[in-house]
Coordinates of C-alpha atoms in Angstrom, one line a residue:
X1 CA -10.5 6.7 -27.7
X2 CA -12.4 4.4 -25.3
X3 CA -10.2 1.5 -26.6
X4 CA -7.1 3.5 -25.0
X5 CA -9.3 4.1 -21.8
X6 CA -10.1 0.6 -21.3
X7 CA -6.4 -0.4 -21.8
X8 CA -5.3 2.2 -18.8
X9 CA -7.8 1.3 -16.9
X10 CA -7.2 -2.6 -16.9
X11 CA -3.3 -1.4 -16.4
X12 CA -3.9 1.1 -13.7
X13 CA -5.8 -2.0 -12.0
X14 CA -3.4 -4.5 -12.5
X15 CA -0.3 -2.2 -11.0
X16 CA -1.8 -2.0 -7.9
X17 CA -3.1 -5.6 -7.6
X18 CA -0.6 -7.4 -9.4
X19 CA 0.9 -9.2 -6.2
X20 CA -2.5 -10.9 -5.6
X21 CA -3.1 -11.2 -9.4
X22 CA -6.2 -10.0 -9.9
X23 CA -8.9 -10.8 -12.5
X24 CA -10.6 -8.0 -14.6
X25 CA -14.0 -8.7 -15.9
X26 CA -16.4 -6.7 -17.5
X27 CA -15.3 -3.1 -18.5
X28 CA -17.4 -0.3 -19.2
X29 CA -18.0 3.4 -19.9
X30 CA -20.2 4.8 -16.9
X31 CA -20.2 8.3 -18.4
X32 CA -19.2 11.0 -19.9
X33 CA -19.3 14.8 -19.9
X34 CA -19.5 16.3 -23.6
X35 CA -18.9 20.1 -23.2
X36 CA -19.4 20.5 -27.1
X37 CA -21.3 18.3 -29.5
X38 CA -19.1 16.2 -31.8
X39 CA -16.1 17.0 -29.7
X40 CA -14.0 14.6 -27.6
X41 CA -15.5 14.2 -23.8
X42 CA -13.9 16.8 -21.1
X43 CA -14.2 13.7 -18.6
X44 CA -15.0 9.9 -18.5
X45 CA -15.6 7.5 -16.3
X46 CA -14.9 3.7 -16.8
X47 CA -15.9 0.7 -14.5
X48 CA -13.8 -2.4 -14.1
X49 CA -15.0 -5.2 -11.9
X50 CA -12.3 -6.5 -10.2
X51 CA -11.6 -9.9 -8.3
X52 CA -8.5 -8.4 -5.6
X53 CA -7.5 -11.5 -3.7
X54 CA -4.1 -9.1 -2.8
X55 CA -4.1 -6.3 -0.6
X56 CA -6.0 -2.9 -0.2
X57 CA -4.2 -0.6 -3.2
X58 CA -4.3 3.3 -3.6
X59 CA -4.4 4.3 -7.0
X60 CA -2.8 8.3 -6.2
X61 CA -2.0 9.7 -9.7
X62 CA -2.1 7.9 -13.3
X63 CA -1.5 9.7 -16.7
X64 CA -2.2 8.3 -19.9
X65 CA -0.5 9.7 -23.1
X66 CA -1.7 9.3 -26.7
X67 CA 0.5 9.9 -29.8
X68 CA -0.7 9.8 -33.6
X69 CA 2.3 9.9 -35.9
X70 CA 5.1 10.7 -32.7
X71 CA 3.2 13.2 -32.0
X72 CA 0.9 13.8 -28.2
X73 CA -2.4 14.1 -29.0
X74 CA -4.1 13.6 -25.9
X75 CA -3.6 13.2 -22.4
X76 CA -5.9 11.6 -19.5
X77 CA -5.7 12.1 -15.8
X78 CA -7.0 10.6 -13.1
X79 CA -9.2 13.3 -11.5
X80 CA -8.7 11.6 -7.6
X81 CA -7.6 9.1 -5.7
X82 CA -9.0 5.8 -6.5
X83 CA -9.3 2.4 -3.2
X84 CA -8.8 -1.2 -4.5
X85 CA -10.2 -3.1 -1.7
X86 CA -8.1 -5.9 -0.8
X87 CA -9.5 -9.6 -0.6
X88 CA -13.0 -9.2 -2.1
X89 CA -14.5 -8.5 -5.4
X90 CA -16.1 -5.1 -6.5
X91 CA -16.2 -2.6 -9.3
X92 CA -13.9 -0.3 -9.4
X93 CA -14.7 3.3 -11.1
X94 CA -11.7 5.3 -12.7
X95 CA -13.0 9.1 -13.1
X96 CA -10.4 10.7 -16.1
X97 CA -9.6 14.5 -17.6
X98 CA -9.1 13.9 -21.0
X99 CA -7.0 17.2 -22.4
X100 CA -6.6 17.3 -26.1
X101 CA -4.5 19.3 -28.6
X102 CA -6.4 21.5 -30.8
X103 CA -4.7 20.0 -34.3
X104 CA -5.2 18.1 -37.2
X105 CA -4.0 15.3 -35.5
X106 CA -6.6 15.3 -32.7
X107 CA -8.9 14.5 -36.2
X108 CA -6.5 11.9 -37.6
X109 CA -6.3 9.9 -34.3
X110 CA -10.4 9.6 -34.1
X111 CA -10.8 8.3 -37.4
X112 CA -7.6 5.9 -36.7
X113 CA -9.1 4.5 -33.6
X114 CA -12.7 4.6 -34.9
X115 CA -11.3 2.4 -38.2
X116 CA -8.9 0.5 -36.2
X117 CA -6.3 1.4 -37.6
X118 CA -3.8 1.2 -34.7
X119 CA -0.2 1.4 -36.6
X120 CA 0.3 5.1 -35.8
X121 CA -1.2 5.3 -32.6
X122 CA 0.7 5.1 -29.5
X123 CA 1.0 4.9 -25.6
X124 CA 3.0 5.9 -22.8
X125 CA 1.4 6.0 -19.0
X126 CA 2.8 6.6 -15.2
X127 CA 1.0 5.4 -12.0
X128 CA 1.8 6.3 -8.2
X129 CA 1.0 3.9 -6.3
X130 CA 0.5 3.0 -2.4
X131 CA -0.2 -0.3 -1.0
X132 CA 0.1 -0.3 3.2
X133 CA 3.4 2.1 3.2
X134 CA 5.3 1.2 0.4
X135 CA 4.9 3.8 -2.7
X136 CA 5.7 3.2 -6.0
X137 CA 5.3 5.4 -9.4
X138 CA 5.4 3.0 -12.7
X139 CA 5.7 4.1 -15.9
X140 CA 5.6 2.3 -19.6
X141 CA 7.5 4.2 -22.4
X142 CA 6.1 4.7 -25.9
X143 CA 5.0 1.5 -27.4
X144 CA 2.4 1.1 -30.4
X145 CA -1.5 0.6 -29.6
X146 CA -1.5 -2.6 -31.5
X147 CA 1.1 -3.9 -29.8
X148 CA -0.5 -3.6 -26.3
X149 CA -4.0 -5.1 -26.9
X150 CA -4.7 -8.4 -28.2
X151 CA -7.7 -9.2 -30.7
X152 CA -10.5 -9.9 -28.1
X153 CA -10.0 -6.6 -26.3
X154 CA -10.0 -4.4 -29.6
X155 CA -13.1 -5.9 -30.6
X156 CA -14.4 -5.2 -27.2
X157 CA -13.7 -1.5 -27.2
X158 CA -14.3 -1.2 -30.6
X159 CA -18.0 -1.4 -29.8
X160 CA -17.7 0.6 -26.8
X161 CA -16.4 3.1 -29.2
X162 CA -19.1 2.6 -31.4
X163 CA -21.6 3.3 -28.7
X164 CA -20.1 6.8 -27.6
X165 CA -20.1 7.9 -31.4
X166 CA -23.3 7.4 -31.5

């Protein structure tokens, strides 16, 4: 689950820097709200530090979809507005609703992403975003997990993972 959060994050990031190119460092889990123990968090908050040498960027609405087998599993919202600073470094701290379906699949997609297992897990996101007074709202269709990440990033978020299981 983190893996997926750490992947929208760095991509919500990105989409609003990526005329200045920016450079994501360290990304991690701030916190998390558990409503029920052993259940998947109600809300989550990840931090991104962030080198912005483009302009100030308004993050205004993201959504992050997750499928297991073609099928949404689990959905996470940016809870509010989130500043980019322009020309400086900083952390940045993405506050997300996580909604998930009450199924078996909810089950099958934990132990997927907890294994690594990342053939039949997938992702589809849309961004708005403002920088000065242009708006734009981005999306990526459907595309597998595995496809997305590359090796250093799932080993990365795999122990963040680790750590929220715990």
């Amino acid at each position: 689950m983190v893996r997926i959060l750490w992947l929208w994050a760095v991509a919500l990031v990105m989409v609003g820097c990526s005329a200045g190119r920016p450079t994501i460092g360290d990304v991690a889990l701030v916190g998390t709200d558990y409503p029920v123990a052993g259940e998947w968090p109600s809300r989550v908050e990840l931090a991104a530090n962030v080198d912005n040498a483009g302009g100030r960027v308004k993050l205004l609405r993201g959504r992050l979809r997750v499928s297991y087998d073609g099928r949404r599993v689990v959905v996470l919202t940016l809870e509010r507005k989130v500043v980019i600073r322009g020309r400086e470094s900083g952390q940045v701290v993405l506050p997300l609703r996580v909604s998930v379906a009450r199924s078996s699949q909810s089950l099958a997609l934990r132990e997927a992403l907890r294994e690594g297992e990342l053939e039949r897990v997938g992702v589809d996101w849309q961004v708005a975003v403002r920088r000065g007074v242009a708006y734009a709202e981005l999306e990526q269709p459907m595309r597998p997990l595995g496809e997305v990440l590359d090796a250093a990033q799932r080993e990365q978020l795999i122990e963040i993972l680790r750590s929220i299981n715990e």
